[in-house]
Short mmCIF file of C-alpha atoms in Angstrom, two decimals:
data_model
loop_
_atom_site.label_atom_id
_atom_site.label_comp_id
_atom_site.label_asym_id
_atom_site.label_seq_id
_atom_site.Cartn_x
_atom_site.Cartn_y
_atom_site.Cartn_z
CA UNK M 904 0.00 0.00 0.00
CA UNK M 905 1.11 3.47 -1.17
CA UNK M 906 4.72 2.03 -2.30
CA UNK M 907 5.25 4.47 -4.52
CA UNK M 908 4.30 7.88 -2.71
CA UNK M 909 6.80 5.76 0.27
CA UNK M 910 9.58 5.65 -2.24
CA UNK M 911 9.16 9.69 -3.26
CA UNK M 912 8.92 10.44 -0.03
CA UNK M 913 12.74 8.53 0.51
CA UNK M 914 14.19 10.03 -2.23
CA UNK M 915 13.36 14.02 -1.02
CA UNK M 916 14.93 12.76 2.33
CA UNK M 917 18.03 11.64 0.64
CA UNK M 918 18.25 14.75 -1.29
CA UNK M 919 18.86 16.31 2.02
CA UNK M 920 21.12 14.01 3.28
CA UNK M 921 23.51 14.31 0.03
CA UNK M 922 23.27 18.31 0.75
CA UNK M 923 24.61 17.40 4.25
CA UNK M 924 27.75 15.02 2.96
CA UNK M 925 28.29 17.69 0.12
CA UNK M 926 29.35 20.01 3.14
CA UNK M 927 30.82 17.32 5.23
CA UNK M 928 34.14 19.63 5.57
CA UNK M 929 32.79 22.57 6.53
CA UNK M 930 30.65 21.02 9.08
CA UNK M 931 32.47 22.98 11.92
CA UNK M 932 31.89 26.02 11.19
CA UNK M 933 28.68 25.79 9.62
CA UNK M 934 26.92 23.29 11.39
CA UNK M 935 24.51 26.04 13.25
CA UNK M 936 23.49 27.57 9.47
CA UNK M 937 20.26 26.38 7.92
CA UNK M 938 19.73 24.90 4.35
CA UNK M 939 20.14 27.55 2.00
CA UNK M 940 17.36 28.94 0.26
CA UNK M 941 18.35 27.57 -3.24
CA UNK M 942 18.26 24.29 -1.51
CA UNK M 943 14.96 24.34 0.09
CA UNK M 944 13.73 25.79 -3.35
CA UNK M 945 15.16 22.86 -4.98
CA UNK M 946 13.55 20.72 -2.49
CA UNK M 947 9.79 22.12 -3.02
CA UNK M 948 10.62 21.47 -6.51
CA UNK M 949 11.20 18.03 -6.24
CA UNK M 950 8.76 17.34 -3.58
CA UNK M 951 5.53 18.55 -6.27
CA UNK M 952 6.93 16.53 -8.79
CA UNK M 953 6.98 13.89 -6.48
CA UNK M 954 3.67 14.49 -5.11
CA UNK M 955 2.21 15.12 -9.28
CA UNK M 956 3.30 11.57 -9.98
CA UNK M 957 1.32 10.19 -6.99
CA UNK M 958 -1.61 11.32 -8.48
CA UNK M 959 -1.67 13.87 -5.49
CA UNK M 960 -4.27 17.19 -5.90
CA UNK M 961 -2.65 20.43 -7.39
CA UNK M 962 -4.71 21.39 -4.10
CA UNK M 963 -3.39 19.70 -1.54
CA UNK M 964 0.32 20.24 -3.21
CA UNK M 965 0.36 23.46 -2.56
CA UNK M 966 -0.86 23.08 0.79
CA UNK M 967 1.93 19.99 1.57
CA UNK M 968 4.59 22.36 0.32
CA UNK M 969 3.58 25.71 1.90
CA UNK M 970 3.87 24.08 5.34
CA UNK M 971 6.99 22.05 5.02
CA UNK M 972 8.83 25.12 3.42
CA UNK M 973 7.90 26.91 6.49
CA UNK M 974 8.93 24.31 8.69
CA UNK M 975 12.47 23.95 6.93
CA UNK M 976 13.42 27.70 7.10
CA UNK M 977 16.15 27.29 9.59
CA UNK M 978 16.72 24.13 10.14
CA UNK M 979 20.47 23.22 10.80
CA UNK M 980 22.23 20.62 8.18
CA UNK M 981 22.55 18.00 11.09
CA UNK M 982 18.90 17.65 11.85
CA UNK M 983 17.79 18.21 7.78
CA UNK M 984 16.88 15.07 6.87
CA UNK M 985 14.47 14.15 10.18
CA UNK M 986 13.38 17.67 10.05
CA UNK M 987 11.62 17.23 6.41
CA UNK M 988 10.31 13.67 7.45
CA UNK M 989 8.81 15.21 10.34
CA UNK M 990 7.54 18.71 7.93
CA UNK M 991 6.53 16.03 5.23
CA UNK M 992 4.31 13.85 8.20
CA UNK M 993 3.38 16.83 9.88
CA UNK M 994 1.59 18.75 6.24
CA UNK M 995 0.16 15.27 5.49
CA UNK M 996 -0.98 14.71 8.68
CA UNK M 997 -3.15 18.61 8.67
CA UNK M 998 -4.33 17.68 5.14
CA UNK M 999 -5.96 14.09 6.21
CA UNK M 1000 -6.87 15.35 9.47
CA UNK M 1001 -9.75 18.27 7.41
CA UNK M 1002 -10.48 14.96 5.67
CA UNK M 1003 -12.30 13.60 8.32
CA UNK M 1004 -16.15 12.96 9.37
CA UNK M 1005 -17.94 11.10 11.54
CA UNK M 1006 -20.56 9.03 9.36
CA UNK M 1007 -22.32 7.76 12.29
CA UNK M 1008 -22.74 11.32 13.89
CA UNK M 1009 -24.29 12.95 10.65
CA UNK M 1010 -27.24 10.96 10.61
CA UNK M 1011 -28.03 11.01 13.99
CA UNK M 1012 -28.67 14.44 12.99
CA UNK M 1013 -31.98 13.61 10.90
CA UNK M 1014 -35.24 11.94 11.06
CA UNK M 1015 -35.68 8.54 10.52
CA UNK M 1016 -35.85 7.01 7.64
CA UNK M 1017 -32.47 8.87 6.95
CA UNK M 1018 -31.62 9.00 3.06
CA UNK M 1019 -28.61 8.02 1.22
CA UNK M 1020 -27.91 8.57 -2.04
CA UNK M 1021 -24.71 7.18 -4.02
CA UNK M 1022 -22.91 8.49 -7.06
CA UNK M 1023 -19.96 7.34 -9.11
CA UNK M 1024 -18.77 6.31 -12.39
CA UNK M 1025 -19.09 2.32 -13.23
CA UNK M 1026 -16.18 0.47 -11.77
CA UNK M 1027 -15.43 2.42 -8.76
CA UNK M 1028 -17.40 -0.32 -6.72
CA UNK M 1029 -20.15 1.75 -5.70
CA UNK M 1030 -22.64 -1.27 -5.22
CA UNK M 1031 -20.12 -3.61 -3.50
CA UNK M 1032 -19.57 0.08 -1.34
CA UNK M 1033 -23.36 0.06 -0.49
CA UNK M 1034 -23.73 -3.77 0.65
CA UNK M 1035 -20.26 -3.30 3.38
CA UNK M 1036 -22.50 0.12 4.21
CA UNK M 1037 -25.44 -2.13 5.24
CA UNK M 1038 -23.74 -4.35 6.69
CA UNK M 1039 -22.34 -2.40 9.02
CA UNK M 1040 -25.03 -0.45 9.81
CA UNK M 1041 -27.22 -3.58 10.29
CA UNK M 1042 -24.14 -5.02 12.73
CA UNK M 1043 -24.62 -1.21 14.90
CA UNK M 1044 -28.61 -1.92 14.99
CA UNK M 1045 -30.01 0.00 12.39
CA UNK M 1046 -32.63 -1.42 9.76
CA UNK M 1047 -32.21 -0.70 6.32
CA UNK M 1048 -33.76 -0.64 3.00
CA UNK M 1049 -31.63 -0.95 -0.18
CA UNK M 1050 -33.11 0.61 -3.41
CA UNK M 1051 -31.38 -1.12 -6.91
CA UNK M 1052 -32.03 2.20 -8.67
CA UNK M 1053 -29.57 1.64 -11.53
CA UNK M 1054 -32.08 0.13 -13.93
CA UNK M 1055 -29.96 0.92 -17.16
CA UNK M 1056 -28.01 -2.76 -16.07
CA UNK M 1057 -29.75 -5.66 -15.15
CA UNK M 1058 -26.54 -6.97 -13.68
CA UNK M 1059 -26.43 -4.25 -11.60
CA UNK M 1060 -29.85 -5.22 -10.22
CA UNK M 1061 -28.81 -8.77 -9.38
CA UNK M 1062 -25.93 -8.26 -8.07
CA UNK M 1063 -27.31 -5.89 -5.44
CA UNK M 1064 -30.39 -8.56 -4.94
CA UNK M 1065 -27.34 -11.06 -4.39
CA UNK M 1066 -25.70 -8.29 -1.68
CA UNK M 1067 -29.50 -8.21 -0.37
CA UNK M 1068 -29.99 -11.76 0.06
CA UNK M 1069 -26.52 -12.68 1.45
CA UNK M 1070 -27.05 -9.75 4.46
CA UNK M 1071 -30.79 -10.42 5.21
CA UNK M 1072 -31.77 -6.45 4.15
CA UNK M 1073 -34.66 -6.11 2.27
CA UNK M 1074 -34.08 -4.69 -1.76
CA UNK M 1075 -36.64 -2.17 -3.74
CA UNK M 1076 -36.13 -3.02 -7.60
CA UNK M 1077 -38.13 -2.40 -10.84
CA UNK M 1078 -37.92 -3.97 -13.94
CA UNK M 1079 -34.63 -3.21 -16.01
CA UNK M 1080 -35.11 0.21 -17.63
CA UNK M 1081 -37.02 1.30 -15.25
CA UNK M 1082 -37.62 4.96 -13.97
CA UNK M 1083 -35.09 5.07 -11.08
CA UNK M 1084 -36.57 7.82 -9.33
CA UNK M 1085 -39.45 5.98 -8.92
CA UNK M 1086 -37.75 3.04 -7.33
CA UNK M 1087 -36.24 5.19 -4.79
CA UNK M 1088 -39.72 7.03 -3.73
CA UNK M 1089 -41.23 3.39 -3.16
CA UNK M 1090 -37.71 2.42 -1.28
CA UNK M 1091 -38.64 5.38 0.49
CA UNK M 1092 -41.99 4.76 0.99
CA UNK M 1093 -41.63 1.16 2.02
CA UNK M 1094 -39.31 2.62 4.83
CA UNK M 1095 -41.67 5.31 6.18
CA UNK M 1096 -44.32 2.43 6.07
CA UNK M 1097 -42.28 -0.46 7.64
CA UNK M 1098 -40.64 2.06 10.10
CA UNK M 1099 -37.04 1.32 8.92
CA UNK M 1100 -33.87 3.34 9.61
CA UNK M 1101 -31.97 3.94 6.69
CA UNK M 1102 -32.19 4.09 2.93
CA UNK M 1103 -29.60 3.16 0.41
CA UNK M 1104 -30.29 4.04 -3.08
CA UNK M 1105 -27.79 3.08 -5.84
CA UNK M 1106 -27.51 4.78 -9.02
CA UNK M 1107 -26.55 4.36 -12.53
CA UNK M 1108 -22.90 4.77 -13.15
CA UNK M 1109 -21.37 6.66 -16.12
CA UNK M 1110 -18.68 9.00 -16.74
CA UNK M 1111 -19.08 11.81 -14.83
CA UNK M 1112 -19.13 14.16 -18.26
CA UNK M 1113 -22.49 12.49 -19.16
CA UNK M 1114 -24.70 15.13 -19.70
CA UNK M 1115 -28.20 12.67 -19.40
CA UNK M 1116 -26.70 10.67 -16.12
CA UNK M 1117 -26.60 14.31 -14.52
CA UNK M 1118 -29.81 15.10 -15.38
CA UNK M 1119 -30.95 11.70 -14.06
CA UNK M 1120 -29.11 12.10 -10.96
CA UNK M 1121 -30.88 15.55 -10.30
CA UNK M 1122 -34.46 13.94 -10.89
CA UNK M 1123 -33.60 11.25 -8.49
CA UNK M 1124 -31.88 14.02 -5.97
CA UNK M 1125 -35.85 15.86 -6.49
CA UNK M 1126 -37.84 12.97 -5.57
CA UNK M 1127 -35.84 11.41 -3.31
CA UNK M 1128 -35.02 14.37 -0.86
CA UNK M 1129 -31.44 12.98 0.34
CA UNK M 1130 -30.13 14.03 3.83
CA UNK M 1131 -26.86 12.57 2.68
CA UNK M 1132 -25.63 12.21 -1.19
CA UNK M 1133 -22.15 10.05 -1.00
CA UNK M 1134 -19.72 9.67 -3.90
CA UNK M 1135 -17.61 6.54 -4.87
CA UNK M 1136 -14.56 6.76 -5.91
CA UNK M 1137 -11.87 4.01 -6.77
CA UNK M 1138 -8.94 5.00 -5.47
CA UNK M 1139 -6.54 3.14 -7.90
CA UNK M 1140 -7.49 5.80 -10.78
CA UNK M 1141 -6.01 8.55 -9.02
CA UNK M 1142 -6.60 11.90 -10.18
CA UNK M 1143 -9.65 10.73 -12.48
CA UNK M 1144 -11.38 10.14 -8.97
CA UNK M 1145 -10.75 13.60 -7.95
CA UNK M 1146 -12.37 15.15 -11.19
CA UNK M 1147 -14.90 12.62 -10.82
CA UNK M 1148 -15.35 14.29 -7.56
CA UNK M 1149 -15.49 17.32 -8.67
CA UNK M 1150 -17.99 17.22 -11.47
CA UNK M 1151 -20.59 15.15 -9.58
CA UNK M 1152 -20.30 17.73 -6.75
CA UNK M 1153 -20.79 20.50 -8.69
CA UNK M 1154 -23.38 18.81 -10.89
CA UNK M 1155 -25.68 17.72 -7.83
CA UNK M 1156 -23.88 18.52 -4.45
CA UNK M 1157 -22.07 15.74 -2.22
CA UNK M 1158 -22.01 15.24 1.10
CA UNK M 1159 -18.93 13.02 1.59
CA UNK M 1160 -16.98 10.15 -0.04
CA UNK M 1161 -16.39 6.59 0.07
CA UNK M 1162 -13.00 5.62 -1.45
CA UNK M 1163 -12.98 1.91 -2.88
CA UNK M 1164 -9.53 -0.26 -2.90
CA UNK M 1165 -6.97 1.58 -0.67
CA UNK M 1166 -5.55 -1.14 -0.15
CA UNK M 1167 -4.51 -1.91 -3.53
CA UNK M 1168 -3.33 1.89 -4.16
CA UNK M 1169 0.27 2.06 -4.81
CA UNK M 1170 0.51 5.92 -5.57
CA UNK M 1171 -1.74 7.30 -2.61
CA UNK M 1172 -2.38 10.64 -4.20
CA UNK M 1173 -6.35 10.53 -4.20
CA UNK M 1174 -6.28 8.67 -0.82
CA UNK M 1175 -4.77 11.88 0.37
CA UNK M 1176 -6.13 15.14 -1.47
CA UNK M 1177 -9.80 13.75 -2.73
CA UNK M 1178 -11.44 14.90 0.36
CA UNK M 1179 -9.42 17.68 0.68
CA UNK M 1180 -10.12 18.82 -3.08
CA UNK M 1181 -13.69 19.11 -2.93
CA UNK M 1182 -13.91 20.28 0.95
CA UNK M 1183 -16.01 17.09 1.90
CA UNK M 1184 -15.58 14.51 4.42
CA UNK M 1185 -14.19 11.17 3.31
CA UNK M 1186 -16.64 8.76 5.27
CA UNK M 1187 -14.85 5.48 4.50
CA UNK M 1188 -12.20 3.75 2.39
CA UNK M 1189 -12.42 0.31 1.33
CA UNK M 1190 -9.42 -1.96 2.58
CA UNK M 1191 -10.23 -5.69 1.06
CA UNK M 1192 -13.50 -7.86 -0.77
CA UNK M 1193 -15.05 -8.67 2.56
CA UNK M 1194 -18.15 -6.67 4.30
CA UNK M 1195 -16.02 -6.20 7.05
CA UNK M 1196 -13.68 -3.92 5.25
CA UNK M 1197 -14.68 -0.88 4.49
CA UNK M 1198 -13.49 0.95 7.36
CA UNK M 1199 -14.12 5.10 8.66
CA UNK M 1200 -11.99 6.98 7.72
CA UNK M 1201 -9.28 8.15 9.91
CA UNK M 1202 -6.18 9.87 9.29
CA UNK M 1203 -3.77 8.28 12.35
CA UNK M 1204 -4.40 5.00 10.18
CA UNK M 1205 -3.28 6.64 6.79
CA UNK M 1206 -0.73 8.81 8.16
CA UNK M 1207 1.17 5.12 9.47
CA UNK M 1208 1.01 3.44 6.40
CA UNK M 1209 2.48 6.48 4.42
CA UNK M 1210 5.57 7.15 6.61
CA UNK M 1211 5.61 2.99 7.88
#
């Protein structure tokens, strides 16, 4: 996990160290001077290059680099190379940290049934995201409803009625080609009439510059009332999830983010800067194929597997 963003990481530290050998000689009577300012210039340089190729957000670069520069500025030669893994750690660690939310909190917050509505491009593993999210709200005691409103696949139907089944949670689906909207106003309705807690509804999943699946996602956003509207992103396509992100949240609005195979992310970058990018909480990040893992969000746990 994040092998790649670990190795970057290594190399800027071993820039530093080289800067230190360079000046081995003059140790003595320099060893109380800081890195000079072409250095730490040459540094930042390196380190957004670094951070580009990790698929890290132009956002959050700036943000990583503002705050190490300013932690570097006078920093002796003999402490340089802890002193930018501890900058490096430290900017990371303020950019996950704004990343966080408490899923379980928010809907607390509204009256039951409480309304969930998922976005995201095919592939990202939105429905496998919604049957670990009923799972685990069905292992915390609440009762949920899923609706299977992407009608434009029937596989997406049965695979969600296979999700149902396994779990025990009862499914709302139409025919294929059905109006989704009006499966998730019966979901809805079947809730408010069996007195459930939560509602799932899944959506259709196309790329995110499809001009009908917006409008379709608005009509379903109209009739179903949402408290919470949750986009899924894979996290092994990088940047594409953060413009993904982006265009679905300024298409519709989004609440928060559920980030699908972290564990199989080499690079890191949209692990780090998706949240952060769109100025939503990311809710949970999927860690392996079983319900059990999809885990909240937090950014201790991220933070030790960057820097590990």
């Amino acid at each position: 996990m994040f092998k790649f963003l670990k190795r970057k990481i290594k190399k800027i530290e071993e820039e530093v160290e080289e800067e230190k050998e360079e000046r081995k000689e003059k140790r003595k009577e320099k060893k109380l001077l800081g890195l000079s300012e072409k250095k730490i210039d040459e540094l930042m340089w390196d380190l957004e290059i670094a951070l580009l190729e990790s698929d890290v957000a132009l956002e959050a670069i700036e943000n990583i680099k503002r705050n190490v520069k300013k932690e570097l500025i006078g920093a002796s030669r003999k402490d340089a190379r802890k002193k930018i893994e501890e900058a490096l750690r430290n900017a990371i660690n303020e950019i996950l940290k704004k990343s966080e939310g408490n899923f379980y909190e928010e809907i607390e917050k509204f009256e039951k049934p409480v309304v969930i509505m998922f976005v995201g491009v095919n592939g990202s593993g939105k429905t496998t995201a919604i049957a670990k999210l009923a799972y685990d709200l069905k292992k915390r005691g609440y009762s949920c409803v899923i609706a299977a409103g992407d009608t434009f696949r029937a596989g997406a139907i049965e695979q969600l009625e296979l999700h149902a089944n396994k779990l025990g949670v009862k499914l709302i689906k139409h025919d294929f080609g059905a109006d989704p909207a009006a499966v998730a106003y019966d979901a809805i309705e079947h809730a408010k009439a069996r007195h459930k807690d939560i509602v799932l509804i899944d959506t259709a999943g196309r790329m995110q510059t499809n001009i009908n699946l917006m409008e379709e996602m608005k009509k379903i956003k109209r009739v179903a009332k949402p408290h919470l509207t949750i986009f899924v992103g894979d996290a092994l396509t990088g940047n594409d999830a953060i413009e993904q992100a982006k265009k679905f949240n300024e298409a519709i609005g989004i609440d928060g983010v559920i980030l699908t195979k972290v564990d199989a992310d080499a690079k890191g970058g949209a692990s780090i800067s998706i949240a952060y990018a769109i100025k939503k909480p990311l809710y949970f990040i999927g860690i392996g194929q079983g319900y059990d893992e999809q885990i909240p969000f937090k950014a201790e746990w991220m933070l030790k597997r960057i820097f590990e």
